Amino acid sequence: MALELNLEEIEKHESTPYVEKFEEFYNLEYRKQIEKIIEAYPEQRSLVIDFKALEKFDPILADELLESPDTVIESAQTAIENVNIPSLNAEVFKPHIRFSNLPRDRELNVRDIGSKYLTKMICVEGLVRQITDVLPRLRIAVWKCRRCGNVYRIPQEKQRLNQPNMCECHSREFELDEEKSAFTDYQKIQIQETLEKLKGNEQAVYDDLVNKVSAGDKTKFVGMLRLAPPQKDAKKIVYGRYLEVNYLEETQKEFSEVEVSREEEAEIKRLAKDPHIYDLLVESIAPAIYGHEVVKESIALQLFGGVTKHLPNHQTIRGNAHILLIGDPGTAKSQLLTATNNIAPKSIYISGKTTSGVGLTASAVKDEFGEGGWTLKAGALVLSSGGVCMADELDKMDPQDRSALHEAMEQGMISVAKAGIVTRFKADTSLLAAANPKFSRFDKFTPVLEQIDLPASLISRFDLFFTMKDVLDRTMDLRISDHILQTHRGGEMLRQSAHSGEPIAKEELEAIEKKTNPKIEVELLRKYISYARQHCFPVLSKEAIEALTEFYVGLRDQGRSQGNYTATARQLEGLVRLSEASAKVRLSDVVEKQDADRAMRLVRKSLEDTVIDPETGKIDIDIITSGITQARQNAITTVLRIVKEEMAAGIDMVPIEQVVASGIEKGLDQDKVMGAVDELIRKGDLYTPRHHYVKPTTKTG
């Protein structure tokens, strides 16, 4: 009998049916492939047969494979050793026979796998959620009788350990000879059908199929559905199930593959040519939320995404854009994130205190699933790879957990070294995050990012950052009030109509739809985004390059004249990503000047929104990169120099009043000097040996 997953034949069996048919099939269709495997054996030890090729050769044999896979695969295994090929040593050459490309009626969703498919061959596609490390599985057990020494070689099948019932000497005591027994690599994988439904299905892979996929990969599994008998309570009548994998194929990990009909494709192309397409997109994102057009436009470009570049030196440049929303309470940040979550073809929503570091990245877990070993479980950033991750209340997350974002945002990868398992996961994810000011509301006299409880190293990784302020403006309040109340009234009328059965007047219904319906229907917008990401890879035009260069160098020139930094290379790369996304909206293969102009407008608005120094009124990117403005950094440097100069004069410690007086002489006001002193003490560059005196620490001289 053949072993699980068609491992090498253990014993000589009687001739199985279909052997001659498979010999003929190999000689006609797969002779060259077999010769290649012989040359590469044992590094390559699987022959993958296309089901459609087998079906074309013999439809009855193909149908029998689906219904009785064990018998057919055993015949295929026997037949390949009988193929007459020079240099073929049947004693040594024992490849696995695997089948791919099953018919559509055998490609099932996890939820559709029922008892009628037991022992039959099926295909299941899902997202790898959990995976064990590679474990040795007993393939051929060599049992030795403890009384007389007789040896029994017994193939191990299914999930239970098989051993002799009784020896010839009537003894029932046996011991396993591990050195003479044969083992194979074994790995268990758990998949889930969708990101929202965590109930999954278990797969078992063997030998050269282990370590082919990682947590977070979207994969197709072809195999036989088996019963997993109850482990603890033998009286149970409900059995578990697992898929004994014959073949696996890693599928696309980008935005979900959405089937687009010809009519929908034509509609998408029509929308892409609409001169008002960007306005339509803005009005289709959270139409129930009034205003925030710039933020909605930025989110639209984030959904379409830039182009991920794979350079010849194996270097990868990310195409995903990251956006941070910083807002007063009640400014609809969470609603925008929720609306984006509903639109994105692939997305995950996480929030503040309910999210841990391992929940974001990956965790190593020791449990029953891992046969007592360690398993890797994918977190939100891994599972949303190729999509968007919404992170609400980012400032409420523990700093240690939040630090897991750094590598994922910049490199699109997550490195894991836990429980002796060292690996990297792909986390090619766009991050849309929201945070609140440190003291609930913004203080207009303090730089915005100084009011955010987030590290500068994390903030600098966002391409765009916007403030959503609750402005006391009567005209704006009236507009927002009217929009919210009319939206609520429309929802009430719809609910009342559904309950009473009385239709709403045509005029009223049109008014409700105009107020609440997106300009582009959600399902069509989702397909539009997915279609653009899969089929559109625009290239920068000469005009776009010139425009972006002029804008970036202009910002740098402005910084040079002011003695601070107004832009870095990160802003330039963000401009490129947003320009590419703008071109994708039009399904264009070329990034034109209009796309560069749109990206520059959004980046300029972002910088003006968040990195304006209140003291100078100028853009100062140092607020992001270092957490403090250039003016404040200059004050800190000046104060530290004053203290060192006073110490060089021979005094033991410097009175703070003297520091203030010297600072005023150098053009600083008293508040700036005292703020710089406090900052230096906090950083450990100065300390106070006595009240109203300061002194440099040893590290500052």
XYZ file of C-alpha atoms in Angstrom:
701
model
C 0.000 0.000 0.000
C 1.252 3.463 -0.755
C 1.966 5.737 2.137
C 0.485 9.136 2.876
C 1.259 11.789 0.316
C 2.609 9.165 -2.055
C 5.943 8.805 -0.353
C 8.262 6.188 -1.824
C 6.800 2.688 -2.102
C 7.554 0.727 1.047
C 6.888 -2.806 -0.022
C 6.347 -4.686 -3.244
C 2.614 -4.911 -3.807
C 0.490 -6.784 -6.239
C -0.071 -4.964 -9.482
C -2.611 -2.162 -9.052
C -5.078 -1.115 -11.756
C -4.256 1.707 -14.194
C -0.485 1.012 -14.120
C -0.331 0.294 -17.842
C -2.378 3.404 -18.633
C -0.004 5.580 -16.638
C 3.030 3.982 -18.316
C 1.538 4.908 -21.682
C 0.664 8.422 -20.405
C 4.216 9.006 -19.161
C 5.795 7.853 -22.405
C 3.505 10.065 -24.487
C 3.236 13.228 -22.380
C 5.818 13.388 -19.594
C 8.939 11.599 -20.792
C 11.040 14.803 -20.999
C 9.914 15.940 -17.534
C 10.844 12.557 -16.060
C 14.286 12.730 -17.670
C 14.838 16.178 -16.093
C 13.818 14.881 -12.678
C 16.210 11.927 -13.042
C 19.070 14.375 -13.670
C 18.175 16.513 -10.640
C 17.151 13.665 -8.297
C 17.036 13.687 -5.264
C 17.147 17.505 -5.003
C 14.070 17.500 -7.218
C 11.870 14.550 -6.407
C 8.335 15.397 -7.499
C 6.636 14.990 -10.871
C 3.741 17.471 -11.131
C 1.032 16.313 -13.534
C -1.506 18.741 -14.972
C -4.964 17.286 -14.371
C -6.205 18.703 -17.671
C -3.462 16.815 -19.543
C -4.531 13.571 -17.830
C -8.180 14.318 -18.575
C -7.365 14.857 -22.246
C -5.468 11.548 -22.357
C -8.120 9.481 -20.540
C -11.239 11.182 -19.060
C -12.243 8.043 -17.148
C -8.829 7.810 -15.472
C -9.031 11.514 -14.554
C -12.476 11.056 -12.981
C -11.222 8.021 -11.078
C -8.374 10.152 -9.660
C -10.913 12.540 -8.133
C -13.077 9.790 -6.664
C -10.462 7.177 -5.655
C -7.172 9.058 -5.425
C -5.354 6.500 -3.251
C -5.661 3.707 -5.812
C -4.892 5.909 -8.811
C -1.884 7.626 -7.215
C -0.481 4.240 -6.181
C -0.770 3.105 -9.787
C 0.936 6.280 -10.983
C 3.707 5.709 -8.445
C 4.286 2.142 -9.634
C 4.145 3.103 -13.299
C 6.879 5.757 -13.121
C 9.353 3.130 -11.910
C 8.482 0.980 -14.925
C 9.161 3.675 -17.533
C 11.988 2.568 -19.814
C 14.490 5.420 -19.601
C 18.277 4.925 -19.767
C 20.053 5.459 -16.434
C 16.775 4.944 -14.584
C 17.436 2.943 -11.431
C 14.020 1.925 -10.116
C 15.543 0.875 -6.793
C 16.748 4.426 -6.170
C 14.398 6.602 -8.275
C 11.142 6.905 -6.335
C 9.709 10.387 -6.988
C 6.403 11.700 -5.677
C 3.518 12.022 -8.114
C 1.594 15.260 -7.600
C -1.449 16.650 -9.395
C -2.276 20.290 -10.113
C -4.956 22.323 -11.880
C -8.001 20.423 -10.655
C -11.393 21.198 -12.282
C -13.385 24.158 -10.956
C -16.010 21.986 -9.257
C -13.293 20.574 -6.987
C -11.937 24.008 -5.965
C -13.780 24.485 -2.677
C -14.070 27.146 -0.007
C -13.125 26.074 3.511
C -16.747 26.385 4.611
C -17.937 24.054 1.818
C -15.793 21.046 2.742
C -18.281 18.411 3.922
C -18.339 14.676 4.625
C -19.249 13.865 0.994
C -15.664 14.731 0.013
C -14.018 12.296 2.474
C -11.222 10.242 0.828
C -11.717 12.241 -2.400
C -9.294 14.667 -4.039
C -10.131 18.366 -3.678
C -8.456 21.777 -3.931
C -8.716 24.447 -1.219
C -7.400 27.998 -1.425
C -6.775 29.987 1.729
C -4.530 32.253 3.706
C -1.837 30.496 5.756
C -2.560 31.469 9.339
C -0.416 29.138 11.396
C 2.454 26.801 10.583
C 4.513 24.383 12.651
C 8.222 23.892 12.452
C 9.413 20.804 10.547
C 8.926 17.620 12.565
C 10.085 14.026 11.872
C 7.206 11.676 11.087
C 7.555 7.897 11.278
C 7.200 6.390 7.793
C 8.393 2.804 8.230
C 8.466 1.439 11.769
C 10.932 -1.362 12.556
C 9.643 -3.242 15.624
C 11.789 -5.681 17.569
C 10.315 -8.344 19.829
C 11.765 -8.002 23.310
C 11.575 -11.756 23.954
C 12.894 -13.414 20.782
C 14.316 -10.510 18.771
C 12.128 -10.967 15.693
C 11.967 -7.816 13.523
C 8.798 -6.486 11.834
C 8.786 -3.647 9.249
C 5.367 -1.997 9.276
C 4.352 0.989 7.124
C 2.742 3.770 9.156
C -0.526 5.022 7.712
C -2.950 7.768 8.653
C -2.556 9.295 12.121
C -2.254 6.276 14.442
C 0.886 4.309 15.315
C 0.770 0.761 13.883
C 2.677 -2.094 15.549
C 2.434 -5.913 15.477
C -0.372 -7.454 17.519
C 1.607 -10.540 18.520
C 4.980 -12.084 17.750
C 5.492 -15.672 16.615
C 6.680 -16.386 20.139
C 3.287 -15.110 21.420
C 4.877 -12.078 23.035
C 3.113 -8.713 22.788
C 6.046 -6.605 23.909
C 7.877 -4.694 21.177
C 10.346 -1.832 21.049
C 10.920 0.582 18.178
C 14.314 0.430 16.502
C 14.683 4.129 15.677
C 17.973 3.717 13.781
C 16.509 1.235 11.295
C 13.101 2.945 11.042
C 12.485 5.475 8.271
C 11.255 9.032 8.876
C 10.132 11.858 6.623
C 9.764 15.604 7.138
C 6.297 16.610 8.273
C 4.599 19.951 8.761
C 1.099 21.061 9.718
C -0.456 24.194 8.258
C -3.669 25.931 9.265
C -5.435 28.121 6.756
C -8.394 30.456 6.929
C -10.778 31.369 4.157
C -10.993 35.112 4.744
C -9.269 37.600 6.996
C -12.419 38.151 9.027
C -13.269 34.463 9.627
C -10.617 32.937 11.824
C -12.108 29.454 11.756
C -9.742 27.562 9.529
C -8.865 24.136 8.219
C -5.815 21.995 8.847
C -3.418 20.709 6.193
C -0.588 18.180 6.506
C 2.418 18.397 4.179
C 5.355 16.020 3.871
C 8.880 15.684 2.523
C 9.682 18.204 -0.247
C 6.472 20.185 0.410
C 7.602 21.418 3.838
C 8.715 25.039 4.224
C 7.242 25.947 0.838
C 4.927 28.602 2.278
C 4.971 31.020 5.190
C 2.304 32.456 7.445
C 0.380 35.105 5.530
C 0.829 33.491 2.092
C -2.212 32.865 -0.066
C -1.923 29.252 -1.202
C -3.806 26.526 -3.080
C -3.691 23.033 -1.543
C -4.540 19.898 -3.546
C -5.024 16.708 -1.563
C -7.238 14.025 -0.061
C -9.676 14.841 2.726
C -9.039 12.540 5.705
C -10.650 11.880 9.053
C -8.762 12.742 12.219
C -10.109 10.353 14.895
C -10.833 11.673 18.405
C -7.643 11.766 20.466
C -8.791 12.011 24.056
C -12.283 10.537 24.214
C -12.650 7.341 22.198
C -16.435 7.419 22.673
C -16.861 10.581 20.610
C -18.729 10.209 17.347
C -17.654 13.576 15.908
C -14.387 13.385 13.995
C -11.976 16.082 12.952
C -10.713 16.476 9.405
C -7.495 17.389 7.674
C -6.244 17.609 4.117
C -3.436 15.225 3.232
C -1.629 17.481 0.783
C -0.515 16.083 -2.548
C 0.450 19.421 -4.117
C 0.560 23.050 -3.062
C 0.879 26.198 -5.085
C 1.548 29.670 -3.712
C -0.858 32.088 -5.384
C -0.929 35.850 -5.691
C -0.492 37.703 -2.396
C -1.435 41.157 -3.650
C -4.952 42.573 -3.482
C -7.532 39.790 -3.610
C -8.013 38.439 -7.076
C -11.398 39.845 -7.970
C -13.114 38.448 -11.014
C -14.025 41.314 -13.301
C -16.567 40.691 -16.046
C -16.225 42.246 -19.481
C -19.022 44.693 -18.682
C -17.329 45.711 -15.415
C -13.967 46.067 -17.137
C -15.564 48.358 -19.716
C -17.151 50.399 -16.893
C -13.798 50.642 -15.076
C -12.083 51.898 -18.232
C -14.905 54.415 -18.760
C -14.464 55.708 -15.205
C -10.692 55.968 -15.677
C -11.243 58.306 -18.637
C -13.704 60.533 -16.759
C -12.045 63.960 -16.258
C -13.724 64.174 -12.826
C -12.603 60.712 -11.659
C -10.607 62.058 -8.690
C -13.650 64.002 -7.439
C -15.788 60.877 -7.846
C -13.312 58.890 -5.762
C -13.318 61.518 -3.006
C -17.125 61.505 -2.931
C -17.159 57.683 -2.802
C -15.060 57.409 0.375
C -17.205 57.804 3.503
C -19.912 60.019 1.891
C -21.669 60.234 5.274
C -18.665 62.242 6.580
C -18.686 65.899 5.614
C -15.539 67.556 4.306
C -11.942 66.280 4.667
C -11.573 66.209 0.863
C -7.761 66.296 0.950
C -7.632 63.376 3.392
C -10.103 61.365 1.299
C -8.114 62.074 -1.876
C -4.942 60.864 -0.156
C -6.678 57.685 1.032
C -7.901 57.054 -2.522
C -4.319 57.240 -3.822
C -3.162 54.994 -0.978
C -5.706 52.353 -2.006
C -4.442 52.361 -5.599
C -0.814 52.343 -4.409
C 2.459 53.007 -6.147
C 4.695 50.556 -8.011
C 6.869 48.126 -6.052
C 10.294 47.977 -7.717
C 12.489 44.865 -7.787
C 15.939 46.039 -8.809
C 18.619 43.787 -10.393
C 20.679 43.708 -7.179
C 17.750 42.084 -5.310
C 16.907 45.402 -3.691
C 13.212 46.180 -3.341
C 11.682 49.652 -3.155
C 8.239 49.716 -1.612
C 5.260 51.065 -3.506
C 2.905 51.316 -0.546
C 2.056 54.732 0.886
C 1.497 55.244 4.625
C -0.832 57.913 6.010
C -1.184 59.247 9.570
C -4.290 61.145 10.686
C -3.909 63.236 13.833
C -7.120 64.730 15.097
C -9.173 66.242 17.860
C -11.888 63.996 19.356
C -15.010 63.738 17.213
C -13.386 64.572 13.862
C -14.380 61.251 12.233
C -10.919 59.633 12.133
C -12.245 56.201 13.112
C -15.123 56.488 10.634
C -12.680 57.210 7.817
C -10.636 54.152 8.786
C -13.762 52.004 8.940
C -14.961 53.266 5.554
C -11.554 52.500 4.011
C -11.651 49.035 5.573
C -14.975 48.393 3.815
C -13.636 49.542 0.429
C -10.184 47.907 0.333
C -10.200 44.486 -1.395
C -7.852 43.205 1.340
C -7.620 44.851 4.751
C -7.444 44.401 8.512
C -8.607 46.826 11.223
C -6.753 46.998 14.544
C -7.019 49.389 17.462
C -4.825 50.725 20.261
C -4.720 48.838 23.536
C -6.345 45.734 22.053
C -3.325 45.106 19.814
C -0.029 43.584 20.967
C 3.339 43.456 19.233
C 2.954 39.786 18.298
C -0.604 40.532 17.163
C 0.898 43.023 14.743
C 3.767 40.863 13.468
C 3.988 37.145 14.275
C 4.088 34.977 17.368
C 5.694 31.669 18.276
C 3.187 29.467 20.083
C 3.587 26.048 21.683
C 0.304 24.177 21.563
C -1.441 20.989 20.462
C -1.515 22.143 16.858
C 2.261 21.983 16.771
C 2.381 18.401 18.074
C 3.951 19.828 21.209
C 6.428 21.882 19.143
C 6.527 25.551 18.260
C 4.323 27.123 15.616
C 4.441 30.538 13.978
C 1.164 32.454 13.919
C 0.856 35.415 11.542
C -0.192 38.810 12.880
C -2.179 41.661 11.309
C 0.627 43.166 9.200
C 1.507 39.776 7.715
C -2.092 38.764 7.052
C -2.826 42.090 5.362
C 0.269 41.878 3.138
C -0.631 43.224 -0.283
C -3.487 45.242 1.216
C -4.151 47.924 3.813
C -3.875 47.777 7.600
C -6.005 50.285 9.530
C -4.458 51.148 12.918
C -6.747 53.256 15.083
C -5.655 54.835 18.383
C -2.004 54.320 17.440
C -0.878 56.554 20.295
C -2.610 54.269 22.834
C -0.544 51.255 21.786
C 2.302 50.214 24.099
C 5.636 51.629 22.819
C 7.276 48.173 22.831
C 4.454 46.780 20.706
C 4.394 49.793 18.412
C 8.107 49.418 17.629
C 7.215 46.367 15.534
C 5.891 48.760 12.874
C 9.274 50.261 11.971
C 10.662 47.446 9.814
C 7.318 46.606 8.230
C 6.674 50.201 7.141
C 10.071 50.778 5.579
C 11.196 47.335 4.368
C 7.875 45.563 3.838
C 9.242 42.635 5.878
C 9.044 41.408 9.456
C 11.980 39.536 10.988
C 11.157 36.970 13.660
C 13.603 35.245 15.995
C 11.557 33.378 18.578
C 11.774 29.951 20.204
C 14.735 29.038 18.027
C 12.816 29.916 14.854
C 14.520 32.589 12.746
C 12.642 33.720 9.644
C 11.229 36.714 7.760
C 7.632 37.341 6.773
C 6.433 39.499 3.921
C 4.439 42.488 5.174
C 3.977 44.505 1.993
C 1.220 46.516 3.664
C -0.038 50.089 3.429
C -0.672 51.561 6.880
C -3.506 54.013 7.524
C -3.173 55.115 11.147
C -4.998 57.541 13.422
C -3.883 59.175 16.670
C -5.041 61.835 19.139
C -3.131 64.819 20.517
C -1.271 64.134 23.761
C -3.553 66.415 25.790
C -6.818 65.598 24.001
C -6.912 68.783 21.878
C -4.388 70.733 19.831
C -2.536 73.735 21.203
C -2.073 76.154 18.295
C 1.082 77.622 19.847
C 2.973 74.288 19.950
C 4.251 72.289 16.934
C 1.689 69.628 16.069
C 4.002 66.626 16.248
C 5.308 67.699 19.657
C 1.752 67.132 20.836
C 1.671 63.537 19.576
C 2.838 60.728 21.820
C 4.616 58.913 18.985
C 8.377 58.575 18.390
C 9.884 60.706 15.612
C 11.449 57.582 14.052
C 7.951 56.154 13.478
C 6.283 59.374 12.322
C 9.011 59.974 9.723
C 8.052 56.736 7.958
C 4.628 58.079 6.981
C 4.365 59.591 3.502
C 1.521 61.918 4.487
C 0.331 63.240 7.848
C -2.768 65.357 8.287
C -4.272 67.187 11.234
C -8.052 67.014 11.619
C -8.845 69.969 13.865
C -12.175 70.844 15.435
C -12.318 74.481 14.300
C -14.821 76.890 15.915
C -16.306 78.253 12.698
C -20.051 79.014 12.589
C -20.432 78.574 8.827
C -18.626 75.224 8.886
C -20.618 74.139 11.957
C -23.896 74.814 10.116
C -22.773 72.766 7.097
C -21.591 69.823 9.214
C -24.756 69.954 11.316
C -26.998 69.933 8.237
C -25.069 67.036 6.672
C -25.157 64.888 9.825
C -28.822 65.556 10.617
C -29.978 64.938 7.052
C -27.982 61.692 6.972
C -29.616 60.566 10.222
C -33.064 61.555 8.939
C -32.494 59.533 5.779
C -31.492 56.486 7.812
C -34.567 56.863 10.036
C -36.883 57.082 7.027
C -35.376 53.970 5.460
C -35.754 52.041 8.719
C -39.335 53.232 9.175
C -40.205 52.318 5.589
C -38.747 48.825 5.992
C -40.784 48.299 9.166
C -44.104 49.691 7.949
C -43.895 48.575 4.339
C -44.860 52.024 3.103
C -42.609 53.275 0.282
C -40.705 56.543 0.576
C -41.662 59.329 -1.798
C -39.470 59.427 -4.903
C -38.154 62.916 -4.161
C -37.287 61.979 -0.582
C -35.552 58.776 -1.702
C -33.483 60.648 -4.281
C -32.456 63.191 -1.644
C -31.359 60.401 0.730
C -29.372 58.638 -1.976
C -27.690 61.866 -3.032
C -26.640 62.542 0.533
C -25.453 59.060 1.529
C -24.696 56.984 -1.576
C -21.120 56.931 -2.932
C -20.652 58.204 -6.468
C -18.996 54.905 -7.379
C -20.747 51.849 -5.956
C -18.571 50.082 -3.359
C -18.307 46.735 -5.161
C -17.351 48.414 -8.437
C -14.819 50.644 -6.638
C -13.261 47.568 -5.020
C -12.912 45.910 -8.419
C -11.586 49.152 -9.912
C -8.811 49.306 -7.281
C -7.946 45.631 -7.659
C -7.916 45.873 -11.466
C -5.608 48.902 -11.397
C -3.174 47.299 -8.952
C -2.943 44.116 -11.005
C -2.752 45.569 -14.522
C -1.224 49.033 -14.269
C 2.492 49.731 -13.676
C 3.144 53.332 -14.771
C 6.602 54.764 -15.529
C 7.736 58.310 -14.701
C 7.737 60.634 -17.706
C 10.451 63.203 -18.320
C 8.019 66.031 -17.472
C 7.028 64.390 -14.187
C 10.677 63.875 -13.212
C 11.452 67.524 -13.940
C 8.461 68.714 -11.889
C 9.285 66.486 -8.911
C 12.956 67.479 -9.045
C 12.118 71.185 -9.109
C 9.703 70.820 -6.175
C 12.089 68.748 -4.045
C 15.181 70.870 -4.722
C 13.086 73.988 -4.158
C 12.137 72.743 -0.703
C 15.781 71.958 0.022
C 16.822 75.419 -1.178
C 14.275 76.969 1.128
C 15.781 74.998 3.989
C 19.310 76.024 3.055
C 18.365 79.703 3.182
C 16.715 79.251 6.604
C 19.357 76.992 8.095
C 16.961 74.045 8.562
C 15.673 70.998 6.676
C 12.410 71.324 4.753
C 12.532 67.938 2.974
C 14.494 64.673 2.904
C 14.800 61.781 0.454
C 11.823 60.147 2.165
C 9.580 62.994 1.004
C 10.883 62.555 -2.552
C 10.118 58.821 -2.535
C 6.667 59.575 -1.123
C 6.086 61.992 -4.011
C 6.963 59.238 -6.492
C 4.582 56.742 -4.861
C 1.688 59.201 -4.852
C 2.383 60.225 -8.470
C 2.316 56.557 -9.535
C -0.953 56.022 -7.666
C -2.472 59.044 -9.402
C -1.522 57.552 -12.784
C -3.028 54.196 -11.760
C -6.367 55.907 -11.151
C -6.400 56.785 -14.867
C -5.090 53.296 -15.758
C -2.204 55.102 -17.426
C 1.138 53.485 -18.221
C 2.834 56.874 -17.871
C 3.157 59.140 -14.827
C 2.395 62.532 -16.329
C 2.980 66.036 -14.992
C -0.618 66.265 -13.753
C 0.061 63.247 -11.517
C 3.212 64.860 -10.153
C 1.274 68.095 -9.535
C -1.366 66.192 -7.554
C 1.281 64.461 -5.431
C 3.109 67.751 -4.808
C -0.115 69.457 -3.741
C -0.890 66.720 -1.205
C 2.657 66.610 0.169
C 2.786 70.414 0.452
C -0.561 70.406 2.307
C 0.719 67.627 4.568
C 3.902 69.515 5.420
C 2.073 72.797 5.981
C -0.450 70.971 8.124
C 1.985 69.360 10.520
C 5.574 70.604 10.328
C 5.205 74.370 10.479
C 7.388 75.873 13.204
C 5.041 78.184 15.182
C 7.979 80.480 15.966
C 9.125 81.041 12.370
C 6.040 80.056 10.347
C 8.348 77.991 8.075
C 8.322 74.313 7.114
C 10.766 72.417 9.324
C 11.103 68.670 8.591
C 13.323 68.283 11.677
C 10.099 68.256 13.681
C 9.492 64.817 12.166
C 12.993 63.401 11.953
C 14.204 64.490 15.402
C 11.031 65.432 17.227
C 12.044 69.084 17.774
C 12.234 72.156 15.558
C 15.487 73.489 14.139
C 15.008 76.734 16.103
C 14.660 74.783 19.326
C 17.656 72.612 18.439
C 19.721 75.757 17.861
C 18.646 77.073 21.286
C 19.660 73.790 22.935
C 23.065 73.840 21.223
C 23.621 77.479 22.222
C 22.723 76.895 25.874
C 24.984 73.829 26.132
C 27.851 75.863 24.622
C 27.216 78.670 27.165
C 27.420 76.219 30.084
C 30.654 74.677 28.786
C 32.245 78.099 28.242
C 31.364 79.176 31.790
C 32.785 75.919 33.162
C 35.987 76.489 31.170
C 36.465 79.751 33.099
C 37.171 77.654 36.204
C 33.883 77.685 38.156
C 32.500 74.481 39.649
C 28.870 74.971 38.554
C 26.926 77.568 36.573
C 24.002 79.606 37.994
C 20.909 79.333 35.802
C 20.497 83.126 35.990
C 23.906 83.486 34.348
C 22.906 81.032 31.589
C 19.725 83.040 30.935
C 21.661 86.335 30.793
C 24.205 84.920 28.344
C 21.414 83.426 26.243
C 19.623 86.771 25.982
C 22.885 88.357 24.850
C 23.007 85.784 22.023
C 19.489 86.623 20.863
C 17.416 84.046 22.778
C 14.496 85.006 24.996
C 14.186 83.712 28.556
C 11.521 81.091 27.760
C 13.685 79.549 25.026
C 16.699 79.376 27.341
C 14.731 77.759 30.178
C 13.111 75.319 27.725
C 16.544 74.372 26.402
C 17.877 73.862 29.953
C 14.931 71.594 30.799
C 15.469 69.606 27.596
C 19.204 69.157 28.301
C 18.465 68.005 31.850
C 15.831 65.563 30.548
C 18.285 64.149 27.989
C 21.012 63.823 30.621
C 23.439 66.335 29.108
C 23.108 68.610 32.169
C 22.249 67.975 35.805
C 21.510 70.170 38.840
C 24.051 69.639 41.650
C 22.300 72.383 43.621
C 19.065 74.307 43.292
C 19.297 76.975 40.512
C 22.680 75.634 39.325
C 23.564 73.368 36.384
C 26.609 71.376 35.420
C 27.482 69.222 32.355
C 27.486 65.464 32.795
C 30.712 63.570 32.200
C 29.660 62.505 28.668
C 29.396 66.152 27.563
C 32.695 67.149 29.034
